Coordinates of C-alpha atoms in Angstrom, one line a residue:
R2 CA -25.2 12.4 -30.1
S3 CA -24.7 9.2 -32.0
T4 CA -20.9 9.7 -31.9
L5 CA -21.0 10.4 -28.1
R6 CA -23.1 7.3 -27.6
R7 CA -20.7 5.1 -29.5
Q8 CA -17.7 6.6 -27.6
S9 CA -19.5 6.0 -24.3
C10 CA -20.3 2.4 -25.2
A11 CA -16.7 1.8 -26.3
M12 CA -15.3 3.3 -23.0
E13 CA -17.7 1.1 -21.0
G14 CA -16.4 -1.9 -22.9
V15 CA -12.8 -0.9 -22.1
L16 CA -13.7 -0.5 -18.4
G17 CA -15.3 -3.9 -18.4
Q18 CA -12.2 -5.4 -19.8
V19 CA -10.0 -3.7 -17.3
E20 CA -12.2 -5.1 -14.5
Q21 CA -10.9 -8.6 -15.5
L22 CA -7.3 -7.8 -14.7
P23 CA -7.5 -8.8 -11.0
A24 CA -8.9 -12.1 -12.1
L25 CA -6.1 -12.6 -14.6
L26 CA -3.4 -11.9 -12.0
A27 CA -5.2 -14.1 -9.4
V28 CA -5.4 -17.1 -11.9
S29 CA -1.7 -16.7 -12.8
R30 CA -0.9 -17.3 -9.1
S31 CA -3.2 -20.2 -8.7
A32 CA -3.1 -23.9 -9.4
L33 CA -5.4 -23.4 -12.4
V34 CA -2.5 -22.7 -14.7
R35 CA -1.7 -26.5 -14.6
D36 CA -4.2 -26.8 -17.5
W37 CA -2.7 -24.0 -19.6
D38 CA -1.2 -24.9 -22.9
S39 CA 1.0 -22.6 -25.1
L40 CA -2.1 -21.1 -26.8
T41 CA -3.6 -20.2 -23.5
L42 CA -0.4 -18.6 -22.3
D43 CA -0.1 -16.6 -25.5
R44 CA -3.7 -15.2 -25.0
A45 CA -2.8 -14.3 -21.4
L46 CA 0.3 -12.4 -22.5
E47 CA -1.7 -10.7 -25.2
W48 CA -4.1 -9.4 -22.6
A49 CA -1.2 -8.2 -20.5
R50 CA 0.2 -6.3 -23.4
Y51 CA -3.3 -4.9 -24.2
F52 CA -3.6 -3.5 -20.7
Q53 CA -0.1 -2.0 -21.1
H54 CA -1.3 -0.3 -24.3
L55 CA -4.3 1.1 -22.4
Y56 CA -1.9 2.6 -19.9
D57 CA 0.2 4.2 -22.6
R58 CA -2.9 5.5 -24.3
F59 CA -4.7 7.1 -21.3
R60 CA -1.8 8.1 -18.9
A61 CA -2.0 11.7 -20.1
R62 CA -5.8 11.9 -19.6
P63 CA -6.6 12.4 -15.9
Q64 CA -10.4 11.7 -16.0
L65 CA -10.1 8.5 -18.0
R66 CA -7.1 7.5 -15.9
E67 CA -9.1 8.0 -12.7
A68 CA -12.1 6.0 -14.1
L69 CA -9.8 3.1 -15.0
G70 CA -8.3 3.2 -11.5
R71 CA -11.7 3.2 -9.8
R72 CA -12.8 0.2 -11.9
L73 CA -9.6 -1.7 -10.9
R74 CA -10.3 -1.0 -7.2
R75 CA -13.9 -2.0 -7.4
S76 CA -13.3 -5.7 -6.8
K77 CA -10.9 -4.9 -3.9
P78 CA -8.2 -7.2 -5.1
Y79 CA -5.2 -8.2 -3.0
P80 CA -2.8 -6.6 -3.4
L81 CA -4.5 -3.3 -4.2
L82 CA -4.3 -2.4 -7.9
S83 CA -4.2 1.1 -9.4
F84 CA -3.9 2.7 -12.8
P85 CA -0.1 2.4 -12.9
T86 CA -0.6 -1.4 -12.6
L87 CA -1.8 -1.4 -16.2
G88 CA 1.7 -0.3 -17.4
R89 CA 3.4 -3.2 -15.6
C90 CA 1.0 -5.9 -16.6
P91 CA 3.5 -8.0 -18.7
Q92 CA 6.0 -7.9 -15.9
L93 CA 3.5 -8.7 -13.2
L94 CA 2.0 -11.6 -15.1
G95 CA 5.4 -12.9 -16.1
L96 CA 6.6 -12.8 -12.5
A97 CA 3.5 -14.5 -11.2
L98 CA 3.8 -17.3 -13.7
L99 CA 7.6 -17.7 -13.1
E100 CA 6.8 -18.1 -9.4
N101 CA 4.0 -20.6 -10.0
R102 CA 5.3 -24.2 -10.1
A103 CA 2.0 -25.5 -11.4
L104 CA 2.7 -24.0 -14.9
P105 CA 3.3 -26.9 -17.3
P106 CA 6.8 -27.3 -18.8
A107 CA 5.7 -26.5 -22.3
A108 CA 3.9 -23.3 -21.2
C109 CA 6.9 -22.4 -19.1
R110 CA 9.3 -22.7 -22.0
R111 CA 6.9 -20.6 -24.1
L112 CA 6.9 -18.0 -21.4
L113 CA 10.7 -17.8 -21.2
R114 CA 10.9 -17.4 -25.0
S115 CA 8.3 -14.6 -24.8
L116 CA 10.3 -12.8 -22.1
L117 CA 13.6 -13.3 -23.9
Q118 CA 12.2 -12.2 -27.3
P119 CA 9.3 -9.9 -26.5
P120 CA 7.2 -8.5 -29.4
G121 CA 8.7 -5.3 -30.9
A122 CA 12.1 -6.0 -29.3
G123 CA 14.6 -3.2 -29.9
S124 CA 12.2 -0.3 -29.4
G125 CA 10.4 1.2 -26.4
P126 CA 10.6 0.0 -22.8
E127 CA 9.9 -3.6 -23.6
P128 CA 13.6 -4.9 -23.7
R129 CA 13.9 -4.0 -20.0
G130 CA 11.1 -6.4 -19.1
L131 CA 13.4 -9.4 -18.5
E132 CA 15.8 -7.2 -16.5
L133 CA 13.0 -6.0 -14.3
L134 CA 11.7 -9.5 -13.8
A135 CA 15.1 -10.7 -12.8
R136 CA 15.5 -7.9 -10.3
R137 CA 12.1 -8.6 -8.7
K138 CA 12.6 -12.3 -8.8
A139 CA 15.9 -11.8 -6.9
A140 CA 14.1 -9.5 -4.4
A141 CA 11.4 -12.1 -3.9
R142 CA 14.0 -14.8 -3.3
L143 CA 15.7 -12.5 -0.7
L144 CA 12.5 -11.7 1.1
A145 CA 11.6 -15.4 1.3
L146 CA 14.8 -16.2 3.3
P147 CA 14.3 -17.2 6.9
R148 CA 14.3 -14.3 9.3
R149 CA 17.6 -13.6 11.1
P150 CA 17.8 -12.1 14.6
P151 CA 18.2 -8.3 14.3
P152 CA 21.7 -6.9 14.7
R153 CA 22.8 -5.4 18.0
S154 CA 23.8 -2.1 16.4
P155 CA 21.1 0.4 15.6
G156 CA 19.5 0.4 12.2
P157 CA 17.6 -2.1 10.0
E158 CA 18.9 -5.6 9.2
A159 CA 19.6 -6.6 5.6
Q160 CA 16.1 -8.0 4.9
L161 CA 14.4 -4.9 6.3
Q162 CA 16.6 -2.7 4.1
A163 CA 15.6 -4.7 1.1
E164 CA 11.9 -4.3 1.8
A165 CA 12.4 -0.6 2.5
Q166 CA 14.4 -0.1 -0.8
L167 CA 11.6 -1.9 -2.7
L168 CA 9.0 0.5 -1.1
L169 CA 11.1 3.5 -2.0
S170 CA 11.5 2.3 -5.6
R171 CA 7.7 1.8 -5.9
L172 CA 7.0 5.2 -4.4
R173 CA 9.4 6.7 -7.0
E174 CA 7.5 4.9 -9.8
E175 CA 4.2 6.1 -8.4
R176 CA 5.5 9.7 -8.2
Q177 CA 6.6 9.6 -11.9
E178 CA 3.4 7.9 -13.2
V179 CA 0.7 9.4 -11.0
G180 CA 2.2 12.6 -9.9
E181 CA -0.7 13.5 -7.5
P182 CA 0.3 13.4 -3.8
A183 CA -3.2 12.3 -2.8
G184 CA -3.1 9.3 -5.1
Q185 CA 0.4 8.4 -3.9
L186 CA -0.6 8.6 -0.3
Q187 CA -3.7 6.5 -1.0
W188 CA -1.5 3.8 -2.7
L189 CA 1.0 3.9 0.2
G190 CA -1.7 3.5 2.8
G191 CA -3.1 0.5 0.9
V192 CA 0.2 -1.2 0.7
L193 CA 1.3 -0.6 4.4
E194 CA -2.1 -1.6 5.8
Q195 CA -1.6 -5.1 4.2
L196 CA 1.5 -5.6 6.4
P197 CA 1.4 -6.7 10.0
Q198 CA 1.6 -3.4 12.0
P199 CA 5.0 -3.9 13.6
R200 CA 6.6 -4.8 10.3
A201 CA 4.9 -1.9 8.5
F202 CA 6.4 0.5 11.1
E203 CA 9.8 -1.1 10.8
V204 CA 9.7 -0.8 6.9
V205 CA 8.7 2.9 7.1
A206 CA 11.4 3.7 9.6
A207 CA 14.0 1.9 7.5
A208 CA 12.9 3.8 4.4
L209 CA 13.2 7.1 6.2
A210 CA 16.7 6.1 7.4
L211 CA 17.8 5.0 3.9
L212 CA 16.7 8.4 2.5
K213 CA 18.9 10.2 5.0
Q214 CA 21.8 7.8 4.5
G215 CA 21.8 8.5 0.7
R216 CA 20.8 4.9 -0.1
G217 CA 17.2 5.7 -1.1
T218 CA 18.5 7.0 -4.5
E219 CA 21.2 4.4 -5.1
Q220 CA 19.3 2.8 -8.0
A221 CA 18.9 6.1 -9.8
G222 CA 22.5 6.3 -10.6
D223 CA 22.4 3.1 -12.7
T224 CA 22.8 3.3 -16.5
D225 CA 19.9 4.4 -18.6
R226 CA 18.3 2.1 -21.2
D227 CA 20.7 3.2 -23.8
G228 CA 23.7 2.4 -21.5
S229 CA 24.6 6.0 -20.8
S230 CA 25.3 7.4 -17.3
S231 CA 22.3 8.7 -15.5
L232 CA 23.8 11.4 -13.3
D233 CA 20.9 13.7 -14.1
G234 CA 18.5 11.0 -13.1
Y235 CA 20.3 10.6 -9.8
Q236 CA 20.1 14.3 -9.0
G237 CA 16.4 14.4 -10.0
S238 CA 15.7 11.4 -7.8
A239 CA 17.6 12.9 -4.9
A240 CA 15.5 16.0 -5.2
G241 CA 12.4 13.9 -5.2
D242 CA 13.4 12.1 -2.0
G243 CA 12.1 15.0 0.0
C244 CA 8.6 14.3 -1.5
T245 CA 9.0 10.6 -0.7
A246 CA 9.9 11.3 2.9
G247 CA 6.9 13.7 3.1
L248 CA 4.6 11.0 2.0
L249 CA 5.9 8.5 4.5
L250 CA 5.7 11.1 7.3
S251 CA 2.1 12.1 6.2
W252 CA 1.0 8.5 6.5
L253 CA 2.8 8.1 9.9
L254 CA 1.7 11.3 11.5
G255 CA -1.8 11.4 10.0
N256 CA -3.1 9.2 12.8
R257 CA -2.2 9.8 16.4
E258 CA -2.8 6.2 17.5
R259 CA -0.7 4.9 14.6
F260 CA 2.2 7.3 15.4
S261 CA 2.0 6.3 19.1
A262 CA 2.2 2.6 18.2
F263 CA 5.1 3.4 15.9
C264 CA 7.1 5.0 18.7
R265 CA 6.3 2.2 21.1
C266 CA 7.5 -0.3 18.5
L267 CA 10.9 1.1 17.7
P268 CA 14.0 1.4 19.9
C269 CA 14.7 4.8 21.6
S270 CA 18.0 5.2 19.8
Y271 CA 16.5 4.6 16.4
L272 CA 13.7 7.1 17.1
A273 CA 16.3 9.7 18.2
F274 CA 18.2 9.1 14.9
L275 CA 15.0 9.7 12.8
A276 CA 14.0 12.7 15.0
G277 CA 17.4 14.2 14.4
H278 CA 16.9 14.2 10.7
Y279 CA 13.1 15.0 10.4
S280 CA 12.0 18.1 12.3
Q281 CA 8.3 17.2 11.7
L282 CA 8.8 13.9 13.4
S283 CA 10.8 15.3 16.3
R284 CA 8.0 17.8 17.1
S285 CA 5.4 15.1 17.0
Y286 CA 7.6 12.8 19.1
L287 CA 8.2 15.5 21.8
D288 CA 4.4 16.2 21.9
L289 CA 3.8 12.5 22.4
L290 CA 6.4 12.2 25.1
T291 CA 4.8 15.3 26.8
C292 CA 1.4 13.5 26.7
W293 CA 2.9 10.3 28.2
G294 CA 4.8 12.2 30.9
S295 CA 1.6 14.1 32.0
H296 CA 0.1 10.8 33.1
L297 CA 2.8 10.1 35.7
H298 CA 2.5 11.2 39.3
Y299 CA 5.0 11.1 42.2
D300 CA 4.4 8.5 44.9
P301 CA 6.1 9.8 48.1
L302 CA 5.9 6.3 49.7
Q303 CA 7.9 4.8 46.9
G304 CA 10.0 7.9 46.2
R305 CA 9.5 7.7 42.5
W306 CA 7.2 8.6 39.6
V307 CA 4.5 6.0 38.8
K308 CA 1.7 5.6 36.4
S309 CA -1.4 7.5 37.5
C310 CA -3.8 5.6 35.3
L311 CA -2.9 2.3 33.8
D312 CA -5.2 2.7 30.8
K313 CA -3.7 6.1 29.9
A314 CA -0.1 6.0 31.0
E315 CA 1.8 4.6 28.0
V316 CA 5.3 4.4 29.6
S317 CA 7.0 4.1 32.9
W318 CA 9.3 6.7 34.4
E319 CA 12.3 4.7 33.5
E320 CA 11.3 4.4 29.9
L321 CA 10.4 8.1 29.6
K322 CA 13.7 9.1 31.1
E323 CA 15.5 6.8 28.6
R324 CA 13.6 8.3 25.6
F325 CA 14.5 11.8 26.6
S326 CA 18.1 10.8 27.3
C327 CA 18.4 9.4 23.8
L328 CA 17.1 12.6 22.3
C329 CA 19.6 14.6 24.3
Q330 CA 22.4 12.4 23.1
G331 CA 21.5 13.0 19.5
S332 CA 22.5 15.9 17.2
A333 CA 23.1 19.3 18.7
P334 CA 19.9 20.9 17.3
L335 CA 17.9 17.9 18.6
K336 CA 19.5 18.2 22.0
E337 CA 18.7 21.9 22.2
Q338 CA 15.2 21.4 21.0
T339 CA 14.6 18.7 23.6
Q340 CA 16.1 20.7 26.5
A341 CA 14.1 23.8 25.4
A342 CA 10.9 21.8 25.4
L343 CA 11.6 20.4 28.9
K344 CA 12.4 23.8 30.3
L345 CA 9.2 25.2 28.9
L346 CA 7.2 22.4 30.4
R347 CA 8.9 22.9 33.7
T348 CA 8.1 26.6 33.6
Q349 CA 4.4 25.9 32.7
D350 CA 4.4 23.4 35.6
G351 CA 5.4 26.1 38.2
D352 CA 9.2 26.2 37.5
F353 CA 10.0 24.1 40.6
K354 CA 13.6 23.3 41.3
V355 CA 12.8 20.6 43.9
C356 CA 12.6 16.9 43.1
G357 CA 9.2 15.2 43.3
L358 CA 7.1 18.3 42.4
S359 CA 7.3 18.2 38.6
V360 CA 8.1 15.4 36.3
W361 CA 9.7 17.8 33.9
T362 CA 12.0 19.2 36.7
D363 CA 13.2 15.7 37.5
L364 CA 13.7 14.8 33.8
L365 CA 15.9 17.9 33.3
M366 CA 18.0 16.9 36.3
E367 CA 18.3 13.4 35.0
V368 CA 19.2 14.1 31.3

């Protein structure tokens, strides 16, 4: 009993220390660092390495890992933190301080020396710390550039591709470190909900497109830490892209209103491209178009289909026709799936062959 009591007290102490991590990261981004000297900086870096040590120590113990993750989320920090954050503490702290212009010159020089010559250099993952910081610093610089108008051709612009690639990289890290789909999905939802909704949808669409274009795994083919080729890592990452796509689709299709907003946000041609590569998305998209089409009725005075109820009809006849046309201009399987769905809807609607009696009959004639 005495031993259990001591272990419980020790674990509670560790949990209390971990609870201070959000404050440490918040201070590193604030103007308070203007009062930091070299000694204060060293203490902050020691705390970061201590949190990394906790990650290495408890990563293989699910119950303790979950307890640490809950304690990190207790203060609802922004951005949302999780257990894998502990393993990246030195990098996260270093990146925040490098971005903070309030850090005094002496402390900044001390920080750079610490990054260039980390403790225990030459063993373990630490030598990659500076490389990782440099990559994330470059990504931060890229994402901070002024927005450019989107290209006329379908597909995401360069900045959107960068954001999508960063999201895929982080999802890959979460898969390797957490391994549990529920935990990965929770992390993904927390990240995407922090973005403005249109941008979150664009990033998810770009990530799904990159996975099918073979660019979602491009980083996996880099050299390993020892400089050797990582072909095996590339193949493993490519195999895991299906899991990554599944997570993105689970978040997207898990809420009908969210998916409806996603489809209204993206161009028809882009949605057709994604539907042609993801059968789960194509089925949901066709179901959504069916729902939208059911709220149109034929006005004989105007001679066209109009919205029957403004608060329920999401699209006009012209937009619905354009969306089905894009699907029929896609891949052969997608075209067959779309036409089969329209024919089934026409049959269920009475199998009329005369214009103005069934919206599905008229759509079949148009597309």
